[in-house]
PDB file of N, CA and C in Angstrom:
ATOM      1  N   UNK U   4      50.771  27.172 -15.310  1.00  0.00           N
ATOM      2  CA  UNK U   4      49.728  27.116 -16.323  1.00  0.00           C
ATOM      3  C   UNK U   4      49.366  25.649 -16.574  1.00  0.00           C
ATOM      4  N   UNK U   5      47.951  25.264 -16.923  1.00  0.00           N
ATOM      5  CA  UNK U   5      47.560  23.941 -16.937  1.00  0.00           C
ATOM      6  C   UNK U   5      47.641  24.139 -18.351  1.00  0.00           C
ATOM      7  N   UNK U   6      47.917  22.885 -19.423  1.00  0.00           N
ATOM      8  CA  UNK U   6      46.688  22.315 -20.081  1.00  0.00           C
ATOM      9  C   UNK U   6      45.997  21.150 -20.586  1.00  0.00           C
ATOM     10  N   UNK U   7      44.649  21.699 -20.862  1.00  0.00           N
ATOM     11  CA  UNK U   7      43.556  20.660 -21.116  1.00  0.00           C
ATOM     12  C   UNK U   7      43.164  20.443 -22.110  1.00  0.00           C
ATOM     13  N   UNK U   8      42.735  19.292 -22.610  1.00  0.00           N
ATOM     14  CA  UNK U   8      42.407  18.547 -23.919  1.00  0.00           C
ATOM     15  C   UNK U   8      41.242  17.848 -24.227  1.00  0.00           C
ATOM     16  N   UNK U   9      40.568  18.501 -24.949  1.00  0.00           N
ATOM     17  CA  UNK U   9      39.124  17.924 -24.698  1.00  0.00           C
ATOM     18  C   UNK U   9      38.957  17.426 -26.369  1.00  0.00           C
ATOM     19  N   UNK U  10      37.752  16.451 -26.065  1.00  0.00           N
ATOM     20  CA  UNK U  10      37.536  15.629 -27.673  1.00  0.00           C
ATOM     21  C   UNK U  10      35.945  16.672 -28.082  1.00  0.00           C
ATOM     22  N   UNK U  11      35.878  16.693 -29.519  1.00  0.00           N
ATOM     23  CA  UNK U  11      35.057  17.986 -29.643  1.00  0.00           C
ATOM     24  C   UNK U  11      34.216  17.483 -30.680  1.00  0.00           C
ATOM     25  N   UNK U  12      33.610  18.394 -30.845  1.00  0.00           N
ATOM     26  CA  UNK U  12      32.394  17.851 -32.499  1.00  0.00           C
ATOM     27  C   UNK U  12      32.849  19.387 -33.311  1.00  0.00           C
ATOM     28  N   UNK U  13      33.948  20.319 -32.971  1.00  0.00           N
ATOM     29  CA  UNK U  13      34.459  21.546 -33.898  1.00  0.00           C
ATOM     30  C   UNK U  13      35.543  20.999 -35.317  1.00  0.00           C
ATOM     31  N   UNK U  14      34.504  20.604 -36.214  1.00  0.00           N
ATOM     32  CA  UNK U  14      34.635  20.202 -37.414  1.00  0.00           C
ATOM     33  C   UNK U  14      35.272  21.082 -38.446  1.00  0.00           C
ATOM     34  N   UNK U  15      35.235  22.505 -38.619  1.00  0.00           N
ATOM     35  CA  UNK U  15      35.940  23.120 -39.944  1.00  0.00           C
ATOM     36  C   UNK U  15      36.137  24.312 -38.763  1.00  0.00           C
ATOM     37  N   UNK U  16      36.747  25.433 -40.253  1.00  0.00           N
ATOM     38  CA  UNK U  16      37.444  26.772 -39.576  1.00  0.00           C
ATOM     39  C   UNK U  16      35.765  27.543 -38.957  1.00  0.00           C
ATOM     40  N   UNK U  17      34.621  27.094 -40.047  1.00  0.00           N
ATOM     41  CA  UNK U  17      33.397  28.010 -39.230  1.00  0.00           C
ATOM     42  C   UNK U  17      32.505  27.852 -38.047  1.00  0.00           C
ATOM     43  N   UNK U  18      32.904  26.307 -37.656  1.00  0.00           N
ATOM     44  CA  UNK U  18      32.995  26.090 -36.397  1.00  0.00           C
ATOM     45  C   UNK U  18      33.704  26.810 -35.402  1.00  0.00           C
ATOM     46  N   UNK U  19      35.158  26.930 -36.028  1.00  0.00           N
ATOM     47  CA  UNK U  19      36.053  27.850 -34.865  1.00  0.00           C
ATOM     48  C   UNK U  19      35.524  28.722 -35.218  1.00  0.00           C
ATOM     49  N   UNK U  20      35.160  29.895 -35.529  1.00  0.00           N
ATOM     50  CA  UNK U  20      34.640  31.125 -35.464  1.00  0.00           C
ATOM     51  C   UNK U  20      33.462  31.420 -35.042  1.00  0.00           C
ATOM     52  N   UNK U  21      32.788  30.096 -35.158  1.00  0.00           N
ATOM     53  CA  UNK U  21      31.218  30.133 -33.798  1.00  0.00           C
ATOM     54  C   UNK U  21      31.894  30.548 -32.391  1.00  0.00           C
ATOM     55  N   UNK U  22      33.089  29.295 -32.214  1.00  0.00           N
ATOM     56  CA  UNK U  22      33.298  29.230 -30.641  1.00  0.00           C
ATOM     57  C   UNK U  22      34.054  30.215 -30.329  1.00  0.00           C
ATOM     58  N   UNK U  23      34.880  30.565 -31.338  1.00  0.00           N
ATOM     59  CA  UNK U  23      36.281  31.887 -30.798  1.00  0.00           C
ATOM     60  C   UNK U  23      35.418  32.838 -29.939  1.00  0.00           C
ATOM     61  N   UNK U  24      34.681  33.624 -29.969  1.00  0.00           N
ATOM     62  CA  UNK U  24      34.089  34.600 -29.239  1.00  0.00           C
ATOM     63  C   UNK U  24      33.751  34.160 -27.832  1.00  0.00           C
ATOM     64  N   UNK U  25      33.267  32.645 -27.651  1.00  0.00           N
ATOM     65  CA  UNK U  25      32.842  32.740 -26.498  1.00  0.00           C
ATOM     66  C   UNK U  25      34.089  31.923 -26.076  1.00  0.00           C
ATOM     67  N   UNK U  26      35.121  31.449 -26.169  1.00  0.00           N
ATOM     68  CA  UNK U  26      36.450  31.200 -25.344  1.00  0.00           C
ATOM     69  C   UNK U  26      37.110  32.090 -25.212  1.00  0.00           C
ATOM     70  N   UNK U  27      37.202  33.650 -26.160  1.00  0.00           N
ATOM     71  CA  UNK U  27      37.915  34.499 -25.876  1.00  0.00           C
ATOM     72  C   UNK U  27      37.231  35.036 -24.766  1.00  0.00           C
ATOM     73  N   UNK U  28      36.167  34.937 -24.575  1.00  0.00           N
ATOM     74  CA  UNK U  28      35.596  36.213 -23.058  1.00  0.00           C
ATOM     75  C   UNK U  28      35.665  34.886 -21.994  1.00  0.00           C
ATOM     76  N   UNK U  29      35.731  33.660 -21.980  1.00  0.00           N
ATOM     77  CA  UNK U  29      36.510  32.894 -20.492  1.00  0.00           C
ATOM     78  C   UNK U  29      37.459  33.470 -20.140  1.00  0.00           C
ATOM     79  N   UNK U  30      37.343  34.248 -19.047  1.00  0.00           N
ATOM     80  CA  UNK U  30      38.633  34.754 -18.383  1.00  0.00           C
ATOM     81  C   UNK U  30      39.787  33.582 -17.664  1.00  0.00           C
ATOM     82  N   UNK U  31      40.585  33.539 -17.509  1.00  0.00           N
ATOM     83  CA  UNK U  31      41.590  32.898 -17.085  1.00  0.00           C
ATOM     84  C   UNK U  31      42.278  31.840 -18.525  1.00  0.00           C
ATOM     85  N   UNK U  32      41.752  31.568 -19.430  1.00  0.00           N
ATOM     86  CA  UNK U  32      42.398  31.232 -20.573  1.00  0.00           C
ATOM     87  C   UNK U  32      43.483  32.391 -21.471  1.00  0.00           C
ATOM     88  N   UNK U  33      44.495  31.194 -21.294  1.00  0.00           N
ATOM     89  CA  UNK U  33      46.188  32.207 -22.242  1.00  0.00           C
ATOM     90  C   UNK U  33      45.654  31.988 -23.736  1.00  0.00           C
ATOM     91  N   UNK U  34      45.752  30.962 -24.159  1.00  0.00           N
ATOM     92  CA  UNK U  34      45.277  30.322 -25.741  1.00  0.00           C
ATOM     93  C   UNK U  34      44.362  29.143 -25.495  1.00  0.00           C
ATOM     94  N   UNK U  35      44.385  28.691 -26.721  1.00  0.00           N
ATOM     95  CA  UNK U  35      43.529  27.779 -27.185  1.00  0.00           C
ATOM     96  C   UNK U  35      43.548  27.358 -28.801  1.00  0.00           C
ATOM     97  N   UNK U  36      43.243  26.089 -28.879  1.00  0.00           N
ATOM     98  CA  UNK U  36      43.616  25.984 -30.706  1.00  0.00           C
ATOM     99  C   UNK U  36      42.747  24.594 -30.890  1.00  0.00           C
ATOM    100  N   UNK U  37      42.154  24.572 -31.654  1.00  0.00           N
ATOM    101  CA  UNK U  37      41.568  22.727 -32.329  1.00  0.00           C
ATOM    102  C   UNK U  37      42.098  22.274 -33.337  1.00  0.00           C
ATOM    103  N   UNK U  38      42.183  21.309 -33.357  1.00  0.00           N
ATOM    104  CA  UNK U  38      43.340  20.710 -34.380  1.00  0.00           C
ATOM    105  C   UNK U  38      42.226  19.589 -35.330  1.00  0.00           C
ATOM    106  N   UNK U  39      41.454  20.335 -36.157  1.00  0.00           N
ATOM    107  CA  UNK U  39      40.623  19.935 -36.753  1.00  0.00           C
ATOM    108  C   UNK U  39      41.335  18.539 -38.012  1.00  0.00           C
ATOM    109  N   UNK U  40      41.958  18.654 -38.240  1.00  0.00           N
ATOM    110  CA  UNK U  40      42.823  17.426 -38.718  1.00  0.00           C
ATOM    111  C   UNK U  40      42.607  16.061 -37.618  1.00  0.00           C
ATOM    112  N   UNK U  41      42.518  16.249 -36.359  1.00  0.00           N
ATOM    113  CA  UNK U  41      42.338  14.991 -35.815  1.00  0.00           C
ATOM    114  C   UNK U  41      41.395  14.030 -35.651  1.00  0.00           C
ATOM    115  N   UNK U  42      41.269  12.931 -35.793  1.00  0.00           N
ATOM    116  CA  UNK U  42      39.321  12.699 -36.024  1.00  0.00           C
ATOM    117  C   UNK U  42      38.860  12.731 -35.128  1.00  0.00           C
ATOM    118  N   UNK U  43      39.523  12.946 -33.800  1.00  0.00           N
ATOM    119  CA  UNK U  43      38.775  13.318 -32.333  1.00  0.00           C
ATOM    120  C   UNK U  43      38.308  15.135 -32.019  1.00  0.00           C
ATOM    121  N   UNK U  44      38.984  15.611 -33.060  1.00  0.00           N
ATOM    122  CA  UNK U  44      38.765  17.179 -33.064  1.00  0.00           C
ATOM    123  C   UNK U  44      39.288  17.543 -31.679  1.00  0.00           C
ATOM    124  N   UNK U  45      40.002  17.861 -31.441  1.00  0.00           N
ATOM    125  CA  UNK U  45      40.753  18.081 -30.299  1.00  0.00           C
ATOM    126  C   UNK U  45      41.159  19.630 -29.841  1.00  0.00           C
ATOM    127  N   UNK U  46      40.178  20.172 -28.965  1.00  0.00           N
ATOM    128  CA  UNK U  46      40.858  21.126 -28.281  1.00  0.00           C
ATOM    129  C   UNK U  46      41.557  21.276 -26.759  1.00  0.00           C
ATOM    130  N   UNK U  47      43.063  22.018 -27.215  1.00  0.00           N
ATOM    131  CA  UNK U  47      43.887  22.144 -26.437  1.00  0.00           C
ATOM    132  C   UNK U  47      43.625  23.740 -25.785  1.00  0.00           C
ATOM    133  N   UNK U  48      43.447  23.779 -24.621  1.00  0.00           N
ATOM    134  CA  UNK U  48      43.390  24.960 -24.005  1.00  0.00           C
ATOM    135  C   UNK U  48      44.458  25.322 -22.781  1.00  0.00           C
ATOM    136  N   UNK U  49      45.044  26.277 -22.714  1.00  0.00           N
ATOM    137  CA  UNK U  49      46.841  26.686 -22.062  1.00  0.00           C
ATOM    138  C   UNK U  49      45.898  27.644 -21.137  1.00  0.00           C
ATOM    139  N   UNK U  50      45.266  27.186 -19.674  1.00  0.00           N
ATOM    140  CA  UNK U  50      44.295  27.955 -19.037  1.00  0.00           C
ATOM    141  C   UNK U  50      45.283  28.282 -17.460  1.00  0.00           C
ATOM    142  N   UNK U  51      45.198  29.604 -17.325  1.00  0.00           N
ATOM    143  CA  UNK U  51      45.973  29.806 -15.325  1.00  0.00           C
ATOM    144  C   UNK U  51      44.657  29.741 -14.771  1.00  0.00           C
ATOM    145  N   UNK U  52      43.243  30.223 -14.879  1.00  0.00           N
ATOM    146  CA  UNK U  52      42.806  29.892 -13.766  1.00  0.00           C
ATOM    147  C   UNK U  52      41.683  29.087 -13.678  1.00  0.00           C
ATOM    148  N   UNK U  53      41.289  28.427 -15.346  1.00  0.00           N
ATOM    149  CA  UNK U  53      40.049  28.226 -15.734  1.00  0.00           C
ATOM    150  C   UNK U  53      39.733  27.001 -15.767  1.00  0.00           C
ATOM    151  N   UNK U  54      38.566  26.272 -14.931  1.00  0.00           N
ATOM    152  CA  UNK U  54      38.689  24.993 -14.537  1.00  0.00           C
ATOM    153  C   UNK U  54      38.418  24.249 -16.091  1.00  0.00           C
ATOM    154  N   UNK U  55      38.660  22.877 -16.130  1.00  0.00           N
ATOM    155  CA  UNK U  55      37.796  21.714 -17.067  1.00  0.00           C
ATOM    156  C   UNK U  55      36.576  22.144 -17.445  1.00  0.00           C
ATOM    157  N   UNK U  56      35.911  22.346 -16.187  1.00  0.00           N
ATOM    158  CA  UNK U  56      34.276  22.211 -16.236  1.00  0.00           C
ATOM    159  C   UNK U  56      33.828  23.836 -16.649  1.00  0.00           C
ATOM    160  N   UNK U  57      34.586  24.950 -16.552  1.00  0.00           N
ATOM    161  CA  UNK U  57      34.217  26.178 -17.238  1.00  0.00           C
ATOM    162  C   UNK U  57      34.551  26.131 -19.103  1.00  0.00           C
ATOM    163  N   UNK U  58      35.579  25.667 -19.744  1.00  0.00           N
ATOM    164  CA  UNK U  58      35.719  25.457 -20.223  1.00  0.00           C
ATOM    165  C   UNK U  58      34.823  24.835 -20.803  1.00  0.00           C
ATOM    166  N   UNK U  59      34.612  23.743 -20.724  1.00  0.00           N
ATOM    167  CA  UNK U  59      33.315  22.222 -21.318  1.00  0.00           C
ATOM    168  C   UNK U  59      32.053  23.195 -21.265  1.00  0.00           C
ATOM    169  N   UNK U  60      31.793  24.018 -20.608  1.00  0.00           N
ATOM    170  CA  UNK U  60      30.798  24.286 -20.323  1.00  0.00           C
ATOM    171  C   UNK U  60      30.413  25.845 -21.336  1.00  0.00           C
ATOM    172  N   UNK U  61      31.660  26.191 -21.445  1.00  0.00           N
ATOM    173  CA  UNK U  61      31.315  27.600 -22.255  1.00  0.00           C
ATOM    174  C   UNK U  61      31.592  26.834 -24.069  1.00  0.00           C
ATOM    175  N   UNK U  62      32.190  25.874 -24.171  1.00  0.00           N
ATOM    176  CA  UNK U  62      32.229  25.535 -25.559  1.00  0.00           C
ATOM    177  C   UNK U  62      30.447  24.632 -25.745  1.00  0.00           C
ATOM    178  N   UNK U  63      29.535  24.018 -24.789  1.00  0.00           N
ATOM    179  CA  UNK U  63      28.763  23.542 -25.278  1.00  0.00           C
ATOM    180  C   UNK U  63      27.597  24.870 -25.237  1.00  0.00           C
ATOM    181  N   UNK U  64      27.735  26.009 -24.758  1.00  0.00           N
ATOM    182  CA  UNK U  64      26.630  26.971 -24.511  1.00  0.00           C
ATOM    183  C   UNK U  64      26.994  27.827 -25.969  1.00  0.00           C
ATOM    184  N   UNK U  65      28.251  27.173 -26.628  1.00  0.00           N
ATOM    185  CA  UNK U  65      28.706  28.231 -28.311  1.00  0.00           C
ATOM    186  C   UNK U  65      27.778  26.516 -29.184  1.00  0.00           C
ATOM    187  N   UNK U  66      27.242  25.606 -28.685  1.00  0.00           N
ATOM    188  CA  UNK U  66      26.345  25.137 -29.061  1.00  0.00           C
ATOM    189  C   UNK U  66      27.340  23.944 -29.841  1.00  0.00           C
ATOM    190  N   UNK U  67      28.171  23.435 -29.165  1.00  0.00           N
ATOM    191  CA  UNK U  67      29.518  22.184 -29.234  1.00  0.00           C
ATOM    192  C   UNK U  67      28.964  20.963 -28.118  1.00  0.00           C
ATOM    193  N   UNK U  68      29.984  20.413 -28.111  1.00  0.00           N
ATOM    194  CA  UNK U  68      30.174  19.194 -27.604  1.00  0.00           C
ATOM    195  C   UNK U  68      31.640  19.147 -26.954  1.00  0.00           C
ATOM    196  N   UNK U  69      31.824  19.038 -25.447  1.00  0.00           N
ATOM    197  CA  UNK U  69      33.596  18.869 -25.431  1.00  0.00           C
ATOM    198  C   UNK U  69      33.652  17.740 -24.117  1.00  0.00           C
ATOM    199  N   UNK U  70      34.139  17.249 -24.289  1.00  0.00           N
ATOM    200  CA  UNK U  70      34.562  15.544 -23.297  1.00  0.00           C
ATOM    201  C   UNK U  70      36.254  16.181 -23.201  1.00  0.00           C
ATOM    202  N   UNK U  71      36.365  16.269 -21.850  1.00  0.00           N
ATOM    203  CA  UNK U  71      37.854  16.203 -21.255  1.00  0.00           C
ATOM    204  C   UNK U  71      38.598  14.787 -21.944  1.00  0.00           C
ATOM    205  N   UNK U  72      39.842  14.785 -22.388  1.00  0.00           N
ATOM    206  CA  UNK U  72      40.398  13.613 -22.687  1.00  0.00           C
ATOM    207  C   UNK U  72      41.632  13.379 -21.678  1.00  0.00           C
TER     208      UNK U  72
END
């Protein structure tokens, strides 16, 4: 299992509940969590088959921002 850490613009809990829906239907992701306490907003994703760039790519189409760190 990989994981990846990306710097985010997911600011409060209703941010996470924009994006939860569309990281839960990325297939190959185990979890995922943002640690909105950090000032980089940081999501950690625990993915077996799901590249960087699917990832980055399904959090900016939930209408985010995510930079691999």
């Amino acid at each position: 299992m990989n994981t990846f850490k990306f710097k985010t613009n997911i600011k409060c809990g209703g941010c996470v509940a924009t994006v939860t829906p569309h990281l839960n239907q990325l297939a190959g992701i185990e979890s995922w969590a943002v640690d909105t306490s950090n000032p980089d907003k940081v999501l950690s994703v625990q993915a077996e088959t799901a590249t960087p760039e699917e990832i980055r790519k399904t959090v900016e189409k939930s209408g985010f921002k995510a930079e691999a760190i």
